[in-house]
PDB file of C-alpha atoms in Angstrom:
ATOM      1  CA  MET A   1       0.000   0.000   0.000  1.00  0.00           C
ATOM      2  CA  ASP A   2       2.938   2.322   0.696  1.00  0.00           C
ATOM      3  CA  LYS A   3       4.196   1.780  -2.840  1.00  0.00           C
ATOM      4  CA  PHE A   4       0.884   2.966  -4.299  1.00  0.00           C
ATOM      5  CA  LYS A   5       0.829   6.074  -2.119  1.00  0.00           C
ATOM      6  CA  ARG A   6       4.395   6.898  -3.002  1.00  0.00           C
ATOM      7  CA  LEU A   7       3.730   6.278  -6.703  1.00  0.00           C
ATOM      8  CA  GLY A   8       0.627   8.489  -6.499  1.00  0.00           C
ATOM      9  CA  ARG A   9       2.607  11.316  -4.923  1.00  0.00           C
ATOM     10  CA  GLN A  10       5.334  11.001  -7.552  1.00  0.00           C
ATOM     11  CA  MET A  11       2.758  11.092 -10.340  1.00  0.00           C
ATOM     12  CA  ALA A  12       1.048  14.130  -8.805  1.00  0.00           C
ATOM     13  CA  ARG A  13       4.388  15.910  -8.466  1.00  0.00           C
ATOM     14  CA  LEU A  14       5.313  15.051 -12.062  1.00  0.00           C
ATOM     15  CA  ILE A  15       1.939  16.300 -13.337  1.00  0.00           C
ATOM     16  CA  MET A  16       2.240  19.529 -11.363  1.00  0.00           C
ATOM     17  CA  GLN A  17       5.723  20.143 -12.750  1.00  0.00           C
ATOM     18  CA  HIS A  18       4.583  19.606 -16.344  1.00  0.00           C
ATOM     19  CA  LYS A  19       1.089  21.089 -16.438  1.00  0.00           C
ATOM     20  CA  LEU A  20       0.983  22.155 -20.098  1.00  0.00           C
ATOM     21  CA  PRO A  21       2.204  18.874 -21.646  1.00  0.00           C
ATOM     22  CA  THR A  22      -0.105  16.948 -19.315  1.00  0.00           C
ATOM     23  CA  MET A  23      -3.069  19.064 -20.380  1.00  0.00           C
ATOM     24  CA  VAL A  24      -2.244  18.708 -24.092  1.00  0.00           C
ATOM     25  CA  ILE A  25      -1.865  14.934 -23.831  1.00  0.00           C
ATOM     26  CA  SER A  26      -5.080  14.672 -21.796  1.00  0.00           C
ATOM     27  CA  VAL A  27      -7.043  16.710 -24.347  1.00  0.00           C
ATOM     28  CA  ILE A  28      -5.735  14.572 -27.204  1.00  0.00           C
ATOM     29  CA  VAL A  29      -6.634  11.334 -25.421  1.00  0.00           C
ATOM     30  CA  VAL A  30     -10.143  12.567 -24.555  1.00  0.00           C
ATOM     31  CA  SER A  31     -10.740  13.758 -28.125  1.00  0.00           C
ATOM     32  CA  ILE A  32      -9.607  10.429 -29.595  1.00  0.00           C
ATOM     33  CA  VAL A  33     -11.935   8.542 -27.266  1.00  0.00           C
ATOM     34  CA  LEU A  34     -14.896  10.811 -28.092  1.00  0.00           C
ATOM     35  CA  VAL A  35     -14.266  10.588 -31.844  1.00  0.00           C
ATOM     36  CA  GLY A  36     -14.068   6.807 -31.581  1.00  0.00           C
ATOM     37  CA  ILE A  37     -17.380   6.645 -29.729  1.00  0.00           C
ATOM     38  CA  SER A  38     -19.084   8.996 -32.181  1.00  0.00           C
ATOM     39  CA  MET A  39     -17.790   7.074 -35.223  1.00  0.00           C
ATOM     40  CA  HIS A  40     -19.036   3.823 -33.715  1.00  0.00           C
ATOM     41  CA  LEU A  41     -22.484   5.330 -33.149  1.00  0.00           C
ATOM     42  CA  TYR A  42     -22.513   6.865 -36.637  1.00  0.00           C
ATOM     43  CA  TYR A  43     -21.789   3.587 -38.397  1.00  0.00           C
ATOM     44  CA  SER A  44     -23.827   1.318 -36.112  1.00  0.00           C
ATOM     45  CA  SER A  45     -26.947   3.494 -36.504  1.00  0.00           C
ATOM     46  CA  ASP A  46     -26.734   3.278 -40.328  1.00  0.00           C
ATOM     47  CA  ALA A  47     -26.798   7.077 -40.530  1.00  0.00           C
ATOM     48  CA  PHE A  48     -23.837   7.076 -42.892  1.00  0.00           C
ATOM     49  CA  ARG A  49     -26.031   5.585 -45.640  1.00  0.00           C
ATOM     50  CA  VAL A  50     -28.180   8.714 -45.884  1.00  0.00           C
ATOM     51  CA  ASP A  51     -26.916  12.266 -45.744  1.00  0.00           C
ATOM     52  CA  LEU A  52     -29.191  13.479 -42.968  1.00  0.00           C
ATOM     53  CA  SER A  53     -27.979  17.049 -43.263  1.00  0.00           C
ATOM     54  CA  ARG A  54     -30.029  17.549 -46.422  1.00  0.00           C
ATOM     55  CA  PRO A  55     -33.430  19.094 -45.658  1.00  0.00           C
ATOM     56  CA  ASP A  56     -35.095  16.747 -48.161  1.00  0.00           C
ATOM     57  CA  TYR A  57     -34.389  13.790 -45.878  1.00  0.00           C
ATOM     58  CA  VAL A  58     -35.971  15.131 -42.668  1.00  0.00           C
ATOM     59  CA  PRO A  59     -39.131  12.982 -43.018  1.00  0.00           C
ATOM     60  CA  TYR A  60     -37.048   9.891 -43.716  1.00  0.00           C
ATOM     61  CA  ARG A  61     -34.766   9.987 -40.683  1.00  0.00           C
ATOM     62  CA  ALA A  62     -37.078   7.675 -38.755  1.00  0.00           C
ATOM     63  CA  GLN A  63     -36.946   5.087 -41.554  1.00  0.00           C
ATOM     64  CA  ILE A  64     -33.230   4.331 -41.259  1.00  0.00           C
ATOM     65  CA  ASP A  65     -32.647   0.598 -41.243  1.00  0.00           C
ATOM     66  CA  ASN A  66     -30.694  -0.425 -38.142  1.00  0.00           C
ATOM     67  CA  SER A  67     -30.402  -4.076 -39.123  1.00  0.00           C
ATOM     68  CA  ASN A  68     -27.282  -5.536 -40.645  1.00  0.00           C
ATOM     69  CA  ASN A  69     -29.124  -7.146 -43.586  1.00  0.00           C
ATOM     70  CA  HIS A  70     -27.756  -4.541 -45.997  1.00  0.00           C
ATOM     71  CA  ASN A  71     -24.201  -5.750 -45.320  1.00  0.00           C
ATOM     72  CA  ARG A  72     -24.716  -9.262 -46.674  1.00  0.00           C
ATOM     73  CA  ASP A  73     -23.886  -8.153 -50.228  1.00  0.00           C
ATOM     74  CA  MET A  74     -20.653  -6.499 -49.137  1.00  0.00           C
ATOM     75  CA  PHE A  75     -17.307  -8.203 -49.595  1.00  0.00           C
ATOM     76  CA  GLU A  76     -15.703  -9.316 -46.346  1.00  0.00           C
ATOM     77  CA  ALA A  77     -12.312  -7.722 -45.744  1.00  0.00           C
ATOM     78  CA  GLN A  78     -11.215 -10.447 -43.323  1.00  0.00           C
ATOM     79  CA  GLY A  79     -11.278 -14.186 -43.794  1.00  0.00           C
ATOM     80  CA  GLU A  80     -10.019 -17.053 -45.854  1.00  0.00           C
ATOM     81  CA  VAL A  81      -9.337 -16.544 -49.566  1.00  0.00           C
ATOM     82  CA  THR A  82     -10.860 -19.393 -51.550  1.00  0.00           C
ATOM     83  CA  GLY A  83     -11.960 -19.832 -55.139  1.00  0.00           C
ATOM     84  CA  LYS A  84     -15.584 -19.201 -54.152  1.00  0.00           C
ATOM     85  CA  VAL A  85     -14.647 -15.981 -52.360  1.00  0.00           C
ATOM     86  CA  LEU A  86     -12.627 -14.793 -55.357  1.00  0.00           C
ATOM     87  CA  ASP A  87     -15.467 -15.604 -57.769  1.00  0.00           C
ATOM     88  CA  ASP A  88     -17.922 -13.759 -55.533  1.00  0.00           C
ATOM     89  CA  PHE A  89     -15.616 -10.752 -55.354  1.00  0.00           C
ATOM     90  CA  LEU A  90     -15.062 -10.696 -59.114  1.00  0.00           C
ATOM     91  CA  GLN A  91     -18.810 -10.914 -59.749  1.00  0.00           C
ATOM     92  CA  LYS A  92     -19.479  -7.969 -57.408  1.00  0.00           C
ATOM     93  CA  TYR A  93     -16.559  -6.071 -58.920  1.00  0.00           C
ATOM     94  CA  LYS A  94     -17.897  -6.552 -62.454  1.00  0.00           C
ATOM     95  CA  GLN A  95     -21.344  -5.308 -61.357  1.00  0.00           C
ATOM     96  CA  GLU A  96     -19.813  -2.152 -59.925  1.00  0.00           C
ATOM     97  CA  GLU A  97     -17.596  -1.784 -62.997  1.00  0.00           C
ATOM     98  CA  LYS A  98     -20.680  -1.821 -65.235  1.00  0.00           C
ATOM     99  CA  LYS A  99     -22.260   0.888 -63.077  1.00  0.00           C
ATOM    100  CA  ALA A 100     -19.117   3.013 -63.303  1.00  0.00           C
ATOM    101  CA  ASP A 101     -18.826   2.510 -67.061  1.00  0.00           C
ATOM    102  CA  GLY A 102     -22.438   3.564 -67.475  1.00  0.00           C
ATOM    103  CA  ALA A 103     -21.935   6.830 -65.607  1.00  0.00           C
ATOM    104  CA  ARG A 104     -21.945   9.970 -67.666  1.00  0.00           C
ATOM    105  CA  ALA A 105     -18.811  11.652 -66.374  1.00  0.00           C
ATOM    106  CA  PHE A 106     -19.274  14.981 -68.135  1.00  0.00           C
ATOM    107  CA  ALA A 107     -23.040  15.283 -67.820  1.00  0.00           C
ATOM    108  CA  SER A 108     -24.557  18.224 -65.977  1.00  0.00           C
ATOM    109  CA  ASP A 109     -26.257  15.884 -63.500  1.00  0.00           C
ATOM    110  CA  VAL A 110     -23.160  13.852 -62.631  1.00  0.00           C
ATOM    111  CA  LEU A 111     -23.768  14.406 -58.904  1.00  0.00           C
ATOM    112  CA  SER A 112     -27.496  13.694 -59.024  1.00  0.00           C
ATOM    113  CA  ASP A 113     -29.029  11.150 -56.682  1.00  0.00           C
ATOM    114  CA  ASP A 114     -29.537   8.698 -59.552  1.00  0.00           C
ATOM    115  CA  GLN A 115     -25.896   8.897 -60.656  1.00  0.00           C
ATOM    116  CA  LEU A 116     -24.636   8.487 -57.097  1.00  0.00           C
ATOM    117  CA  GLY A 117     -26.923   5.522 -56.486  1.00  0.00           C
ATOM    118  CA  VAL A 118     -28.848   6.969 -53.551  1.00  0.00           C
ATOM    119  CA  ASN A 119     -32.294   6.570 -55.142  1.00  0.00           C
ATOM    120  CA  GLY A 120     -32.665   3.056 -53.776  1.00  0.00           C
ATOM    121  CA  SER A 121     -35.527   1.557 -51.840  1.00  0.00           C
ATOM    122  CA  GLY A 122     -36.256   3.030 -48.456  1.00  0.00           C
ATOM    123  CA  ASN A 123     -33.767   5.858 -48.389  1.00  0.00           C
ATOM    124  CA  GLY A 124     -36.286   8.519 -49.368  1.00  0.00           C
ATOM    125  CA  ALA A 125     -34.377  10.202 -52.113  1.00  0.00           C
ATOM    126  CA  GLY A 126     -37.063  10.077 -54.762  1.00  0.00           C
ATOM    127  CA  GLY A 127     -39.004  12.985 -56.163  1.00  0.00           C
ATOM    128  CA  THR A 128     -36.972  15.869 -54.833  1.00  0.00           C
ATOM    129  CA  THR A 129     -36.796  19.161 -56.658  1.00  0.00           C
ATOM    130  CA  THR A 130     -33.957  21.612 -56.675  1.00  0.00           C
ATOM    131  CA  GLN A 131     -34.017  25.314 -57.227  1.00  0.00           C
ATOM    132  CA  GLY A 132     -31.892  27.023 -59.823  1.00  0.00           C
ATOM    133  CA  GLN A 133     -30.170  30.355 -59.358  1.00  0.00           C
ATOM    134  CA  ASP A 134     -33.234  32.198 -60.631  1.00  0.00           C
ATOM    135  CA  GLY A 135     -35.478  30.443 -58.071  1.00  0.00           C
ATOM    136  CA  SER A 136     -37.263  28.201 -60.561  1.00  0.00           C
ATOM    137  CA  SER A 137     -37.758  24.539 -59.779  1.00  0.00           C
ATOM    138  CA  GLU A 138     -35.817  22.054 -61.867  1.00  0.00           C
TER     139      GLU A 138
END
């Protein structure tokens, strides 16, 4: 017990001698922990799938799917590499390649919801209108 008291006093003395570096290190550690927690919540709540900052999506915030069913079509980053896994990856890669080849890179609507693939089922991106610079709906 004496060792712990003595160690505690030495730590307190060391912290008091180096207040600024201790504060900087403490702030960095706290910020890393808070960012880690927020990123975990962001990805586990499925909020990253829909840009909730857009006003068009306000009514659809309650419809976010919290299940993990949407991840079954994703390629696993960890695991054994077998012929079946490679074939599955190549099939998914070719599907995405066809989507990318079909994109109109120099079109005026290159960043539209359809081109970005966010007009899927249940994400609420359909039927939105945008306003031009003159205030007219497009």
